CSV table of C-alpha atoms in Angstrom, one decimal:
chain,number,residue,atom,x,y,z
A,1,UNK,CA,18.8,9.6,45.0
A,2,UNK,CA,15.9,8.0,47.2
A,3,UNK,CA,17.5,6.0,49.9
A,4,UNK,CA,15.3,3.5,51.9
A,5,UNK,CA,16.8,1.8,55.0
A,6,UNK,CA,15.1,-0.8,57.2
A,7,UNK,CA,14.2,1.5,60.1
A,8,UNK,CA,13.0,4.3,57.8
A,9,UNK,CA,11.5,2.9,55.1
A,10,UNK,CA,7.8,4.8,54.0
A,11,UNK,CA,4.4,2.7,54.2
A,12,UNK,CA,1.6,3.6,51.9
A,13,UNK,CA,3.6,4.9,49.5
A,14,UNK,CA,2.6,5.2,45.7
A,15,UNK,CA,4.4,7.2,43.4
A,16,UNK,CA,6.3,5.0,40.8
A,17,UNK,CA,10.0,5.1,41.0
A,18,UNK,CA,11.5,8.4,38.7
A,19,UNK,CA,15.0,5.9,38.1
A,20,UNK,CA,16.2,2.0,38.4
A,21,UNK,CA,15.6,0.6,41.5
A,22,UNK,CA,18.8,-1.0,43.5
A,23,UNK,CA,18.9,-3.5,45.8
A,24,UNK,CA,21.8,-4.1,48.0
A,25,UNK,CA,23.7,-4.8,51.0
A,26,UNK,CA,26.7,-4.1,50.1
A,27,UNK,CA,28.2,-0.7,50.5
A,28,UNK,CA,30.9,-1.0,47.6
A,29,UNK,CA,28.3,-2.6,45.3
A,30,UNK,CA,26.8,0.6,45.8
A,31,UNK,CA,28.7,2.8,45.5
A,32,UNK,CA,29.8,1.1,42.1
A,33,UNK,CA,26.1,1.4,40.7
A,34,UNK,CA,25.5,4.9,41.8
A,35,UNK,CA,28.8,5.7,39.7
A,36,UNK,CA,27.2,3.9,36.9
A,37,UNK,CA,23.7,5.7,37.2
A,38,UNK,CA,25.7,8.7,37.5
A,39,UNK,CA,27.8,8.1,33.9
A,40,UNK,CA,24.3,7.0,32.3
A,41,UNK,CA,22.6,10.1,33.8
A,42,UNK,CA,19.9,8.7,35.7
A,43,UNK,CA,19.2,9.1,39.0
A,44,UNK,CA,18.0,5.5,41.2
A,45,UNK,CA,16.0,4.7,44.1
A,46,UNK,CA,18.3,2.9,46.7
A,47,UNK,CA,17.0,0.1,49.2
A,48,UNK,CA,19.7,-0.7,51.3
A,49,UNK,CA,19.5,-3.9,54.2
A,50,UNK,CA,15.5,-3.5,53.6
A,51,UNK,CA,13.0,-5.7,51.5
A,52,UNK,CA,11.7,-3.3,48.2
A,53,UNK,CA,8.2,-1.8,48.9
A,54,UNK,CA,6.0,-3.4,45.6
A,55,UNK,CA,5.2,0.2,44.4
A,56,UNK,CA,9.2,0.3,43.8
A,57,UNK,CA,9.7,-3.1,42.5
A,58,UNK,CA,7.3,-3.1,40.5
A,59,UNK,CA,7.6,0.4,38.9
A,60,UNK,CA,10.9,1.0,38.2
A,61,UNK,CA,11.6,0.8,34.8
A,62,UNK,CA,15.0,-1.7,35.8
A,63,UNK,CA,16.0,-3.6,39.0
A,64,UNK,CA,19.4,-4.2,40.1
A,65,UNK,CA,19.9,-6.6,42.6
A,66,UNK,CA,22.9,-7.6,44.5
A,67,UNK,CA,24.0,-10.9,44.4
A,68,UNK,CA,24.2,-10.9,48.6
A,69,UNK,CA,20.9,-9.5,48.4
A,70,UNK,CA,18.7,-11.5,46.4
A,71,UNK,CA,17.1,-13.1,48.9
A,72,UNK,CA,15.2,-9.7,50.4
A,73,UNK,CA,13.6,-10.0,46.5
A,74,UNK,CA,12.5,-13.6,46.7
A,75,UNK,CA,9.2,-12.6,47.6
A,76,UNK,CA,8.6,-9.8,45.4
A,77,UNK,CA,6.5,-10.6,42.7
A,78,UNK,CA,8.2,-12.0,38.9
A,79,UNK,CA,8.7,-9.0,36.1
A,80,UNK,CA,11.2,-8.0,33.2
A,81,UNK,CA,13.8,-5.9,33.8
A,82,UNK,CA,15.3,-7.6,36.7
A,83,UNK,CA,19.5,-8.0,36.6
A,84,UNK,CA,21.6,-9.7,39.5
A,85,UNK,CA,24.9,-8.0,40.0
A,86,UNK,CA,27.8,-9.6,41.3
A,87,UNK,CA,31.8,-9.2,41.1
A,88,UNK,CA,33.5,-11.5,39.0
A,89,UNK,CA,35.3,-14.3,41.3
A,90,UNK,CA,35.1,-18.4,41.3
A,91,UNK,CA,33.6,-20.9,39.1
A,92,UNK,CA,31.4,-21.4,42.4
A,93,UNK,CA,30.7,-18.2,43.2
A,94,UNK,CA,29.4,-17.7,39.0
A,95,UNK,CA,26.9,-21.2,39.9
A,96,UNK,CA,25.7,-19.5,43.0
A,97,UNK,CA,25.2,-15.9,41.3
A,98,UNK,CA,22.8,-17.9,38.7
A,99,UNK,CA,21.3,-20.4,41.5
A,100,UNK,CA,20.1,-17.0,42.8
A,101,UNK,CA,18.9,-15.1,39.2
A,102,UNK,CA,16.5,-18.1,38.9
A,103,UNK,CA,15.4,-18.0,42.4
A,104,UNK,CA,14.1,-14.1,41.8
A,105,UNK,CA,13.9,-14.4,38.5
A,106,UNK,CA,16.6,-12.4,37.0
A,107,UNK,CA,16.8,-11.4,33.1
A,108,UNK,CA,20.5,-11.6,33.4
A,109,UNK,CA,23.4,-11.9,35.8
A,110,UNK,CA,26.5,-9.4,35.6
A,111,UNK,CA,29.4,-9.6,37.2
A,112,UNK,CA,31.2,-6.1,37.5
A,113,UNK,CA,33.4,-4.5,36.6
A,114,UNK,CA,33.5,-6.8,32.9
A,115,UNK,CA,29.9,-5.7,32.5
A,116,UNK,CA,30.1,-2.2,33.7
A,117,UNK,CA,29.7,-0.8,29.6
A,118,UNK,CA,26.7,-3.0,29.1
A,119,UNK,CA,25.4,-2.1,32.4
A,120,UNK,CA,25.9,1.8,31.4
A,121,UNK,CA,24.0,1.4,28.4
A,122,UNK,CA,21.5,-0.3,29.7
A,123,UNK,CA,21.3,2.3,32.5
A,124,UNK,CA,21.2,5.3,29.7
A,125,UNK,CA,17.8,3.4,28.2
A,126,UNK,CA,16.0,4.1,31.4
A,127,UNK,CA,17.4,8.0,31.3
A,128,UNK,CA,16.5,8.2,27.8
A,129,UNK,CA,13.0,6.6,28.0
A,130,UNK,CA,13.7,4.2,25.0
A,131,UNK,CA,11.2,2.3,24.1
A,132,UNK,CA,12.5,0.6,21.3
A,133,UNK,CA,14.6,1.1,18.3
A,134,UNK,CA,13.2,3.5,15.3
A,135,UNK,CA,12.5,1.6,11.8
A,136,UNK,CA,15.3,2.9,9.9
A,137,UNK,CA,15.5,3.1,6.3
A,138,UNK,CA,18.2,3.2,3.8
A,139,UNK,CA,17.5,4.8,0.4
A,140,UNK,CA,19.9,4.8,-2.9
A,141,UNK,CA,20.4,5.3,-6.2
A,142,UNK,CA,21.0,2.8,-8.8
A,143,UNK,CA,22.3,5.6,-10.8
A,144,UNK,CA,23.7,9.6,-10.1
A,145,UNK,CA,20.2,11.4,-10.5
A,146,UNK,CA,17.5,8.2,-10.0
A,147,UNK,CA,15.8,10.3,-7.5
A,148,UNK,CA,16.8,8.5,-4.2
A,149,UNK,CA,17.2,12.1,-2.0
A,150,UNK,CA,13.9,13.1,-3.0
A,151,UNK,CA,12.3,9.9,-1.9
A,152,UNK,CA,14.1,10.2,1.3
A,153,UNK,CA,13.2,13.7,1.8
A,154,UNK,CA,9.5,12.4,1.1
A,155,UNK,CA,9.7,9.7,3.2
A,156,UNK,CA,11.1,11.5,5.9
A,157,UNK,CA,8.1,14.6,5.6
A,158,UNK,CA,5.5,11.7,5.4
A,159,UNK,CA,7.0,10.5,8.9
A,160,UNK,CA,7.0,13.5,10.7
A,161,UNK,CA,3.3,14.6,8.6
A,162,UNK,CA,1.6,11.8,10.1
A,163,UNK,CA,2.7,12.2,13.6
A,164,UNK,CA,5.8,10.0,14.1
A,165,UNK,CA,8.7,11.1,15.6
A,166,UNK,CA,11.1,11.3,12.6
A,167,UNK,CA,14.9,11.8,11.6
A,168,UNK,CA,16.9,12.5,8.0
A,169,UNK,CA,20.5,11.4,7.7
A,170,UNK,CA,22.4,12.9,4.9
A,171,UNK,CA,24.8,9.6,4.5
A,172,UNK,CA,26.3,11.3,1.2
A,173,UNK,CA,28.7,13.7,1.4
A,174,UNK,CA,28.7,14.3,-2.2
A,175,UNK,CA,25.1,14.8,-2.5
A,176,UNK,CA,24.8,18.5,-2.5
A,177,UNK,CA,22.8,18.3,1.3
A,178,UNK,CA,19.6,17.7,2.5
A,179,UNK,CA,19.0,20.1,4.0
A,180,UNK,CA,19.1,22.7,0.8
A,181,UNK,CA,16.5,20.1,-0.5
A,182,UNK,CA,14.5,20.4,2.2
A,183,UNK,CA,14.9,24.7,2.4
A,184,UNK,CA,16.5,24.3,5.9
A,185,UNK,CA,19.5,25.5,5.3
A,186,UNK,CA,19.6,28.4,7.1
A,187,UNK,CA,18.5,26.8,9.6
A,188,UNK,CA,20.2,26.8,13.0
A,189,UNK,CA,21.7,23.9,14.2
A,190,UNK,CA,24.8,21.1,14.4
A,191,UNK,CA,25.9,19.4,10.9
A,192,UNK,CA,28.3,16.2,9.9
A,193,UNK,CA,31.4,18.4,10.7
A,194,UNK,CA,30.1,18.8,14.4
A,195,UNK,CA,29.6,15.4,14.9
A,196,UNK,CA,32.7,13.5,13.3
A,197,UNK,CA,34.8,12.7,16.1
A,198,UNK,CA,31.5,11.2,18.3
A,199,UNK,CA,32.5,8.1,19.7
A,200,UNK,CA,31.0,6.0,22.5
A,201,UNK,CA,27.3,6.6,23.1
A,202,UNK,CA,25.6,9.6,22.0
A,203,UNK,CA,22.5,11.2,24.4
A,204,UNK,CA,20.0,10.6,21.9
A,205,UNK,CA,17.7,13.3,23.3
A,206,UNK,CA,20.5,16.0,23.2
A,207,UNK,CA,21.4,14.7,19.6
A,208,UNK,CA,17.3,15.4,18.5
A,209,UNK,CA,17.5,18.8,20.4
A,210,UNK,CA,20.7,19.6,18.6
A,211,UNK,CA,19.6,19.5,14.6
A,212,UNK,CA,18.2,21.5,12.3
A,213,UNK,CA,14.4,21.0,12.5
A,214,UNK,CA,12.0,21.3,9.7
A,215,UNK,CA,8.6,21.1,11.9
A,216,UNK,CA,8.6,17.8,13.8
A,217,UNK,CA,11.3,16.1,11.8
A,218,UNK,CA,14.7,16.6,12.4
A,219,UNK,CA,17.8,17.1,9.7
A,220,UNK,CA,20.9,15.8,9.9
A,221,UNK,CA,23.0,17.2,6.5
A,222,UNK,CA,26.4,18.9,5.7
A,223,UNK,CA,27.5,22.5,6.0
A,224,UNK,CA,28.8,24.1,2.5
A,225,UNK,CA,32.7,23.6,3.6
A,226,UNK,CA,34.8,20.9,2.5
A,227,UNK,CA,33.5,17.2,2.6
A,228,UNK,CA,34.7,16.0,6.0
A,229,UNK,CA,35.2,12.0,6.6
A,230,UNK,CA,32.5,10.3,8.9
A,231,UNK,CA,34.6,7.5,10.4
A,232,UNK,CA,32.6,4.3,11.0
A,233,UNK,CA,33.0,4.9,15.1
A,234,UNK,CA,30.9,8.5,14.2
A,235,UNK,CA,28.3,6.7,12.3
A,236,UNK,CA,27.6,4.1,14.8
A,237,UNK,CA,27.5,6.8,17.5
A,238,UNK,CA,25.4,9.1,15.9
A,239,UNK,CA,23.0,6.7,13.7
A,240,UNK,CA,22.7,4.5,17.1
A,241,UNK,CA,21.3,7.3,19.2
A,242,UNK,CA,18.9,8.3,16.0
A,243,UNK,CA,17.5,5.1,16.0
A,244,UNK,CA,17.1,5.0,20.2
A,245,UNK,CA,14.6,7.7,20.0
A,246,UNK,CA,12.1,5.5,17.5
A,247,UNK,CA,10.0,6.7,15.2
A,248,UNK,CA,11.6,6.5,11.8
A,249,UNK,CA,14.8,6.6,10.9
A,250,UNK,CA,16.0,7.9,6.8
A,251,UNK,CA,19.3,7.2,5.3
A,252,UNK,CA,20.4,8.6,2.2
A,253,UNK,CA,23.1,7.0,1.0
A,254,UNK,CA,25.9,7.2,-1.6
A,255,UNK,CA,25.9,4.1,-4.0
A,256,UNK,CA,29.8,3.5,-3.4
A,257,UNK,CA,29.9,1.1,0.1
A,258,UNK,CA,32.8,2.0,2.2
A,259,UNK,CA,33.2,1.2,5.6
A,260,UNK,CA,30.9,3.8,7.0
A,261,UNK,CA,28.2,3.1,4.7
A,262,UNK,CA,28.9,-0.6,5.7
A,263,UNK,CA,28.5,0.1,9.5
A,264,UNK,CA,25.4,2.5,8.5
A,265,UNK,CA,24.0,-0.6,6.6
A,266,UNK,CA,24.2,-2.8,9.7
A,267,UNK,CA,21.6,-0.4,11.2
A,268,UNK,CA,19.1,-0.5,8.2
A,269,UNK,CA,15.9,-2.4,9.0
A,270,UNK,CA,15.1,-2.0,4.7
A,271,UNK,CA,17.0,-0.6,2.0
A,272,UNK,CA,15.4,1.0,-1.1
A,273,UNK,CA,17.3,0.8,-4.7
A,274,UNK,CA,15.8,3.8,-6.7
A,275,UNK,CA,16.1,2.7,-9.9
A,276,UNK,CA,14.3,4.5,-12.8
A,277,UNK,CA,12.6,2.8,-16.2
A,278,UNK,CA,15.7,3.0,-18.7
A,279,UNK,CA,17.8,0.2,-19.5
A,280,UNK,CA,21.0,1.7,-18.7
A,281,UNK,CA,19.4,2.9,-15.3
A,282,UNK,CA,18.6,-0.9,-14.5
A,283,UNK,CA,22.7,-2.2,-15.7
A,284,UNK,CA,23.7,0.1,-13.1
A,285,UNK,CA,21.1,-0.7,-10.3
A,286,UNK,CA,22.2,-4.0,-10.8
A,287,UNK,CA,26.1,-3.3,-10.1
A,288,UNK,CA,24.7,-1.3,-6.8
A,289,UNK,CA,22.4,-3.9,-5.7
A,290,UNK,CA,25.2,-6.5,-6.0
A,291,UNK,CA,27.1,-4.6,-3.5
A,292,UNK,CA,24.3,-3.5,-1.1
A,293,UNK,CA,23.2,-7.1,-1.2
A,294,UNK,CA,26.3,-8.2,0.7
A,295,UNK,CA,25.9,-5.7,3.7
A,296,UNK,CA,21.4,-5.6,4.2
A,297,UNK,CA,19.2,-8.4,4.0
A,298,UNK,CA,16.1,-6.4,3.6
A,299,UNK,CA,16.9,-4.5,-0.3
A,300,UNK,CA,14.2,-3.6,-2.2
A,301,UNK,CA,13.7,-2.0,-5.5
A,302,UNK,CA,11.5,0.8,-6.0
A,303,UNK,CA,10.6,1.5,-9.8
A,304,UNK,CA,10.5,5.7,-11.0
A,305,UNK,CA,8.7,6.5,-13.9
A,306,UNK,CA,7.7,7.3,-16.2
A,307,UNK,CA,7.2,3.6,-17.5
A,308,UNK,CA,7.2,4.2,-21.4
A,309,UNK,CA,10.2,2.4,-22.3
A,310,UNK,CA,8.7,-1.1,-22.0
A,311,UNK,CA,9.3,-1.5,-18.8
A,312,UNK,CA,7.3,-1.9,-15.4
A,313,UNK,CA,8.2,-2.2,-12.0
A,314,UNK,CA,8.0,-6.0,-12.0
A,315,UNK,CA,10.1,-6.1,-15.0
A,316,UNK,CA,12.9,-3.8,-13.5
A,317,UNK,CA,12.9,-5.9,-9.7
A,318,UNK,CA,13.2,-9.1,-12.0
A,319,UNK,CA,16.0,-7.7,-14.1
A,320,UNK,CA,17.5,-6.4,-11.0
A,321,UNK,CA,16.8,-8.9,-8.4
A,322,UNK,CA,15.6,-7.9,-6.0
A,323,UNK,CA,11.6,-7.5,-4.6
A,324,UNK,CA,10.0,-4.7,-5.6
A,325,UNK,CA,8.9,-2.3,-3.2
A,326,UNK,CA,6.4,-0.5,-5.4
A,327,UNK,CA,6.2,2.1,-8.5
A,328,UNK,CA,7.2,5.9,-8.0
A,329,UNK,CA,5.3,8.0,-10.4
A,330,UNK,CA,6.7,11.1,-11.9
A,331,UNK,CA,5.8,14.4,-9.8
A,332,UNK,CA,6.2,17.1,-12.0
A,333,UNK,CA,6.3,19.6,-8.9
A,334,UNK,CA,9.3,18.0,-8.4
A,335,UNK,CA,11.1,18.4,-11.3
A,336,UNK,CA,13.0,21.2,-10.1
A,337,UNK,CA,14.2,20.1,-6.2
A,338,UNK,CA,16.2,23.3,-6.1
A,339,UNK,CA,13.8,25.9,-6.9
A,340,UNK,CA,12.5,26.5,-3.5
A,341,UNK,CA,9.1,25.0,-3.3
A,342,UNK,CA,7.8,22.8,-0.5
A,343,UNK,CA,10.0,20.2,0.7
A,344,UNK,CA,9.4,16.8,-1.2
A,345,UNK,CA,6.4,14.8,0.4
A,346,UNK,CA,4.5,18.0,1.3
A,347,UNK,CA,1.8,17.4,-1.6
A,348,UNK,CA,-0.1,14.9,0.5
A,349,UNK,CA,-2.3,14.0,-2.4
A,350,UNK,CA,1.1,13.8,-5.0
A,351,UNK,CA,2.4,10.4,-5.7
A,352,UNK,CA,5.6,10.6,-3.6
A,353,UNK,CA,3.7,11.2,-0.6
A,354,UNK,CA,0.7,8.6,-1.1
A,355,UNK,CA,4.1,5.9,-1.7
A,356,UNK,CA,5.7,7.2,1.3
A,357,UNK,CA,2.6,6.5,3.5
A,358,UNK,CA,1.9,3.0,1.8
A,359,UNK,CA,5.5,2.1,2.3
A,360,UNK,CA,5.6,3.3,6.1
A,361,UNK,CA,2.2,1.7,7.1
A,362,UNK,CA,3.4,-1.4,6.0
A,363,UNK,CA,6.9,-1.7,6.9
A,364,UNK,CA,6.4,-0.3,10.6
A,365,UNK,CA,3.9,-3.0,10.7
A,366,UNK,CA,6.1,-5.9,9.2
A,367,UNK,CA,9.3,-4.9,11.3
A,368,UNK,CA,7.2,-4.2,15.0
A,369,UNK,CA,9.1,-1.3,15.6
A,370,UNK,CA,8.1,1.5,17.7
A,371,UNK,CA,6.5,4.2,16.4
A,372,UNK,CA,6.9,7.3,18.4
């Protein structure tokens, strides 16, 4: 921990600050944010009865200020990032905590210790280096075999293929596991059954470092033992530090919506309904997409060939209704996931990767989420 006091405080100094930046007078203050910085593990730069140097202020990646010393930031110059701490107390004491946030121009005012888990989290961004959430997508079957693992699998390859950090979540425990699709199963590294009982936040970093890795992307599957439950707690845990390290996110999902697949549905930035080009593969899309519809705003259809029954894509997203994402035509390379060829996606030129890319330009582009 950097420590500047009045009397010793450096000149000329211009590295930009490693942590947060705290501001204070107040001994107890600190030590409360330090325990904080400590829990999120992220280590701050502490001006204490001194004015903050400007390479400080304005290089650290977040500013606490104490309410009792907001006036040694008054004339430091306005940025983002900027939070006023306080202790919960009086009505008056709440109007003169946010007197003082406009006067330095504060993002937000907490008052500890009601604010100390949002604080933590916050706190665990700046130790993390998140930029900003991953676009995460959901994929599904509208019926047992429509194709929706391979898709994610490709998806998830084109990702990781083209440079962006990227992620697979096996969200079906019945599936058979990603992993074996992908011909990582051998493959060193935690599963579901490791993660189950995560609650709280999960170090998203550590969580990346921890999986099975297939090149740049990173697997997240079962192991061969018996199906374990993923409560919703797990899910949001797990899925939540997935999505902290950006990139892209994939989901694959079961078509039954339970309470997990409803919390892992509240993450989802767009959900794809894999449904193929047979009449009875659209009746059941349509039962899945009535129940997917109710937990994801953004669920679109995306049609499989081959397209000799009478019906197109358009036709199947109308039937359905839902938009259509676009037309998957057959691969025959793929026709045997299991055999032990390359890993869905991996034909670059082979129509599930050249959807894949289409789908990714565009939707990282629509949502504006970071692609890392």
């Amino acid at each position: 921990m950097a420590r500047t006091n009045a009397s010793d405080r450096p000149s000329g100094a211009t590295e930009a600050a490693r942590g947060p930046l705290i501001v204070t007078e107040d001994e107890s203050l600190l030590d409360d944010l330090l325990r904080l910085c400590a829990a999120a593990g992220t280590e701050p730069e502490v001006v204490f009865t001194a004015p903050p140097r400007a390479v400080s202020w304005d290089n650290a990646p977040l500013v606490l200020v104490g309410v009792e010393a907001s006036g040694r930031a008054r004339g430091c110059g306005r940025r983002k990032g900027v939070l006023l701490v306080g202790r919960g107390g009086t009505d008056s004491a709440d109007s003169e905590a946010w007197r003082r946030a406009v006067a330095v121009g504060a993002d937000h005012v907490l008052f500890l210790p009601a604010a100390e888990t949002w604080l933590v989290d916050r706190l665990a961004d700046v130790a993390e280096g998140s930029g900003g959430p991953a676009l995460t997508i959901g994929v599904v079957g509208g019926r047992g075999g429509a194709g929706a693992s391979t898709l994610a699998c490709g998806l998830a390859v084109t990702a990781a293929r083209t440079g962006l950090r990227a992620m697979l979540v096996d969200g079906d425990p019945l599936g058979g596991g990603l992993d074996i699709l992908l011909g990582a199963e051998r493959t060193g590294g935690l599963r579901w059954p490791d993660l189950a009982d995560s609650r709280g936040r999960v170090n998203s970093g550590v969580l990346e470092e921890s999986l099975p890795r297939l090149g740049s992307l990173s697997v997240l599957s079962w192991d061969r033992g018996q199906p374990v439950l993923i409560p919703p707690q797990a899910m949001r845990s797990v899925l939540g530090a997935a999505r902290r390290r950006g990139g892209v996110v994939v989901v694959d999902l079961p078509r039954k919506v339970d309470d997990t697949v409803a919390e892992t549905l509240g993450q989802v930035d767009v959900g794809l309904l894999v449904v193929p080009a047979e009449l009875r593969a659209v009746a059941a899309g349509c039962r899945v997409a009535a129940a997917f519809a109710q937990e994801i705003d953004d669920l679109r259809v995306v049609a499989r060939g081959p397209f000799g029954s009478g019906l197109d894509g358009a036709e199947i997203a109308r039937l359905v209704g839902l938009p259509l994402a676009g037309e998957l035509a057959p691969e025959p390379a793929l026709a045997d996931p299991m055999s032990g060829g390359a890993p869905p996606g991996s034909a670059t030129r082979g129509p599930l990767a050249r959807f894949s890319g289409a789908f990714l330009g565009q939707a990282l582009a629509a949502t504006g989420c970071v692609a890392a």
